[in-house]
GROMACS .gro file of C-alpha atoms in nm:
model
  176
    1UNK     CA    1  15.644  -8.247  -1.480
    2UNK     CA    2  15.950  -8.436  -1.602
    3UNK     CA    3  16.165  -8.240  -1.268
    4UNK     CA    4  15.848  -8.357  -1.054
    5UNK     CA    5  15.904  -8.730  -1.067
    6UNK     CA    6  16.297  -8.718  -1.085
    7UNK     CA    7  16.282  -8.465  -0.757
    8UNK     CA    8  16.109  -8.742  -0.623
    9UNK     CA    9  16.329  -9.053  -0.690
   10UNK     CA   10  16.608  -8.858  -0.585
   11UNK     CA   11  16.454  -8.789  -0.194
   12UNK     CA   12  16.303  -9.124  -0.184
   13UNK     CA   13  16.411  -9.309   0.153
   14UNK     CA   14  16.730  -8.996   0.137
   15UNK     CA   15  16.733  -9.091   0.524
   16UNK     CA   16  16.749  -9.449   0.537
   17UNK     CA   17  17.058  -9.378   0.283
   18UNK     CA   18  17.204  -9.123   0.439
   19UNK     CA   19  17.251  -9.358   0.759
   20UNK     CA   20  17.385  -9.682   0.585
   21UNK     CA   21  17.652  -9.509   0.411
   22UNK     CA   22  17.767  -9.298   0.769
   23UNK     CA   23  17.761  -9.663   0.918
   24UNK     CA   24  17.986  -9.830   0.671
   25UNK     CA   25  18.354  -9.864   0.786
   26UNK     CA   26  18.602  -9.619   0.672
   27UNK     CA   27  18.816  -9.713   0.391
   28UNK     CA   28  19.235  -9.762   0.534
   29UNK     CA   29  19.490  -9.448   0.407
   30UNK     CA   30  19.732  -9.605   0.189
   31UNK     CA   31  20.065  -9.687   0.397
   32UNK     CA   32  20.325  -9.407   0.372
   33UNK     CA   33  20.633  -9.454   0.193
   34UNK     CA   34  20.957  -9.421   0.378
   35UNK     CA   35  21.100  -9.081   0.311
   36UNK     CA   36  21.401  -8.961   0.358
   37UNK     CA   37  21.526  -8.786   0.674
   38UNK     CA   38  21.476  -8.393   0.669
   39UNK     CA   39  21.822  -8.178   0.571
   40UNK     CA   40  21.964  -8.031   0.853
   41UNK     CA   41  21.969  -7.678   0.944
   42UNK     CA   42  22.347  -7.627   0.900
   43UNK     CA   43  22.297  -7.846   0.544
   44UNK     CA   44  22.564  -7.779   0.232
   45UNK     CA   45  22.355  -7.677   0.034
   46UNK     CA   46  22.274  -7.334   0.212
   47UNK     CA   47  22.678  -7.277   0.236
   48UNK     CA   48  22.693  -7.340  -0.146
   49UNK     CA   49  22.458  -7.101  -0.223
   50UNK     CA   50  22.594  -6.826  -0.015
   51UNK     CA   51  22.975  -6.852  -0.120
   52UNK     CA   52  23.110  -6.631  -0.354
   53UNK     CA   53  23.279  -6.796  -0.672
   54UNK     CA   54  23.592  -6.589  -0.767
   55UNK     CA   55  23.590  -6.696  -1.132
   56UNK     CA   56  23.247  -6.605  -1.178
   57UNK     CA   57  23.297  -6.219  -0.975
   58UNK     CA   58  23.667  -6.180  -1.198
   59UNK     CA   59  23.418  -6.256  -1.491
   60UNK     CA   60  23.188  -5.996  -1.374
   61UNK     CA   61  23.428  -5.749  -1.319
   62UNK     CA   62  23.530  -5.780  -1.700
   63UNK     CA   63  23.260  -5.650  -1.826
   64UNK     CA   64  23.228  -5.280  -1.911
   65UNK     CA   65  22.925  -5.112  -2.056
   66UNK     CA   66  22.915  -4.781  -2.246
   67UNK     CA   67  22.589  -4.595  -2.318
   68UNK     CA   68  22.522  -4.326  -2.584
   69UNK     CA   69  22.285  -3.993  -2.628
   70UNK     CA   70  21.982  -4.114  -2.801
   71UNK     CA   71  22.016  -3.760  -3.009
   72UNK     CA   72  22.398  -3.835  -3.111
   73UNK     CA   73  22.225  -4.192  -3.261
   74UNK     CA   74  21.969  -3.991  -3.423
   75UNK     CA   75  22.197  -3.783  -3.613
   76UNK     CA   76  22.405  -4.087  -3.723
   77UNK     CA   77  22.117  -4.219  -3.894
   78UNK     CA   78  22.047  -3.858  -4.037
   79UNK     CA   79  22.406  -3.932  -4.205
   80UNK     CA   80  22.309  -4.243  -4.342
   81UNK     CA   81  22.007  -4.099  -4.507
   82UNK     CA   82  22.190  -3.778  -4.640
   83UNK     CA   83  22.439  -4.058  -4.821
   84UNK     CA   84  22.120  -4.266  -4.999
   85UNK     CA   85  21.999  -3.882  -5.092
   86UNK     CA   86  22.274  -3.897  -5.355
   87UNK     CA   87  22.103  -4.235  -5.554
   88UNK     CA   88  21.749  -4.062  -5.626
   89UNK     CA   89  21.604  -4.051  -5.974
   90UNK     CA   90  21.362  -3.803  -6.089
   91UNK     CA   91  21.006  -3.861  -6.148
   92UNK     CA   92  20.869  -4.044  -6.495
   93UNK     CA   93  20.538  -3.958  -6.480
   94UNK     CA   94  20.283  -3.816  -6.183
   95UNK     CA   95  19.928  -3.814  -6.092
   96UNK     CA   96  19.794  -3.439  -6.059
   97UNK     CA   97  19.790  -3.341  -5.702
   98UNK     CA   98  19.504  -3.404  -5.505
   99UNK     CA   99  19.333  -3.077  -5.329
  100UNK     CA  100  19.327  -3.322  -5.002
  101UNK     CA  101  19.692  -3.219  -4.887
  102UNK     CA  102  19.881  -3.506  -5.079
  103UNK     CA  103  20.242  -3.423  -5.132
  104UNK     CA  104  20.388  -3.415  -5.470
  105UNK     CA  105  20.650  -3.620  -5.496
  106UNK     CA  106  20.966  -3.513  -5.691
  107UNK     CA  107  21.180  -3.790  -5.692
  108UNK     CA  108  21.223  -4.108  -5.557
  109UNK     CA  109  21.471  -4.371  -5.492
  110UNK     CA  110  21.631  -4.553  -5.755
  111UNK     CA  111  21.532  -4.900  -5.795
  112UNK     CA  112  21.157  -4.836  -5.639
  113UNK     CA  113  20.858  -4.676  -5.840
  114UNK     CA  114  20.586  -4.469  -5.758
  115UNK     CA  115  20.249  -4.646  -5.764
  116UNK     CA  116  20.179  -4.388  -6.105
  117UNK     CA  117  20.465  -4.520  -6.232
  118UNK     CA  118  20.418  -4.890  -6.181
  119UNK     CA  119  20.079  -4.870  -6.379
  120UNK     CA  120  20.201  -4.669  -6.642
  121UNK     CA  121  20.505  -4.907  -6.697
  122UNK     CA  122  20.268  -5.192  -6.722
  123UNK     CA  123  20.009  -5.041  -6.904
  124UNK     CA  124  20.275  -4.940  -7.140
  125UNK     CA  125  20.404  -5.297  -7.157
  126UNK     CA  126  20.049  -5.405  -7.191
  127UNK     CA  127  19.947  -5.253  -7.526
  128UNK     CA  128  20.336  -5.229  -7.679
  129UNK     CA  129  20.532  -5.548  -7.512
  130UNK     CA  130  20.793  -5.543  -7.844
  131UNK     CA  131  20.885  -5.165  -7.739
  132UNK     CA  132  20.814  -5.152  -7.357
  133UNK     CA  133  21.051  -5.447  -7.307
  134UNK     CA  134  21.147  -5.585  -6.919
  135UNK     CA  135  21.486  -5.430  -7.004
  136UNK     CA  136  21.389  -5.101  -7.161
  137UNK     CA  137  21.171  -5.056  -6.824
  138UNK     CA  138  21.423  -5.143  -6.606
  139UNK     CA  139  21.678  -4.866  -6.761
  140UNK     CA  140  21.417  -4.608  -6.782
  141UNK     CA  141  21.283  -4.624  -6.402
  142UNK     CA  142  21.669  -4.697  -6.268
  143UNK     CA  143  21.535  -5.072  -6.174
  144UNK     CA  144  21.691  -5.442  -6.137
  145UNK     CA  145  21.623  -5.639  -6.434
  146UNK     CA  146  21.543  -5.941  -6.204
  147UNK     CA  147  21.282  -5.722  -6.020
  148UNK     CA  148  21.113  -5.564  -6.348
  149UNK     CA  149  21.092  -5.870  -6.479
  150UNK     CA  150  20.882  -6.009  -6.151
  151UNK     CA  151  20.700  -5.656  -6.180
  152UNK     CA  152  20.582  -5.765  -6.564
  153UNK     CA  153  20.518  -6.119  -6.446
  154UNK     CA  154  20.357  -6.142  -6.140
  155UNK     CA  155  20.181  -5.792  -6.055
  156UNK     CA  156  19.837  -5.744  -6.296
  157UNK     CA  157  19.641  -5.429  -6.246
  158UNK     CA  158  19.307  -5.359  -6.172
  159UNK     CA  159  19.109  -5.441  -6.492
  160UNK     CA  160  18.727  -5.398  -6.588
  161UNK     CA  161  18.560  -5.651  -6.781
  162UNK     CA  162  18.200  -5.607  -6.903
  163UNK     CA  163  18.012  -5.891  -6.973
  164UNK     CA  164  17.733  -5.881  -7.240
  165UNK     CA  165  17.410  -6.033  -7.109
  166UNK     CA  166  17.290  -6.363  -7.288
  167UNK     CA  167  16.929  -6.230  -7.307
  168UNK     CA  168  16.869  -5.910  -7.512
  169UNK     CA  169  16.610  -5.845  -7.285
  170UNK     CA  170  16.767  -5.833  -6.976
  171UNK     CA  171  16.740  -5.501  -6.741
  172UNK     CA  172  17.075  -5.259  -6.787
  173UNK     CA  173  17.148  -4.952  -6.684
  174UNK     CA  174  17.180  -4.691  -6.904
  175UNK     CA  175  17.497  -4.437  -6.899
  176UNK     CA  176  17.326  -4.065  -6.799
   0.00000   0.00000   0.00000
């Protein structure tokens, strides 16, 4: 209904408008501003752009580029590795090896830990801090002191807590 009556306004006397406002006079252009005369066609700037500069070619010249086999690269880096081969540490402790195709790891790099390792480190630390001590840790599992010390403060592992209901009557569930 409400479209109704606004359709309505909106076509009343739409002629009798339409015609006043095509009568009314044309509003004047703003005046032009003086420009300045177009370039030439033999202008500078065209003979600028299409001279050579000597300094810049001599420059150009100077420069050599040498390229390399992607496969002699490869083999550098297989060097590299073959050198940090040398500082690996043997394995602390290990989970059993899953039947899903994880390898078994035999060693690792010194100064990193297996994730088996970092839980039994802090687990250890945990129950027997006066004998598990930051530096005891760090010369066991070939560490930085700084970085075991980080390990003890900053990374907690997963923990359950079970929290006794306040009701004896609440529902549990029973262990099968």
């Amino acid at each position: 209904m409400g479209a109704r009556v606004a359709r309505m306004f909106r076509n009343f006397n739409l002629e009798n408008r339409v015609h006043r406002e095509i009568s009314k006079e044309k509003p004047l252009p703003a005046p032009r501003h003086a420009a300045a005369p177009p370039p030439s066609a033999g202008g500078s700037e065209a003979e600028t752009v299409n001279q050579k500069n000597d300094p810049l070619l001599a420059l150009l010249r100077s420069v050599y580029v040498e390229s390399t086999d992607p496969a002699a690269a490869a083999e550098a880096s297989k060097d590299v590795t073959v050198g940090n081969e040398a500082e690996r540490r043997p394995l602390k402790f290990s989970l059993p090896v899953a039947p899903y195709g994880m390898v078994e790891l035999t060693d690792v790099p010194k100064g990193k830990l297996t994730i088996a390792e970092a839980l039994k480190a802090l687990g250890s630390h945990r129950q027997q801090p006066q004998t598990w001590t930051p530096e005891k840790i760090a010369q066991d599992y070939s560490l930085d002191l700084k970085d075991t010390k980080a390990l003890l403060e900053f990374f907690i592992p997963f923990e359950v807590k079970i929290i006794p209901p306040k009701t004896e009557n609440a529902k549990r569930i029973n262990a099968s």
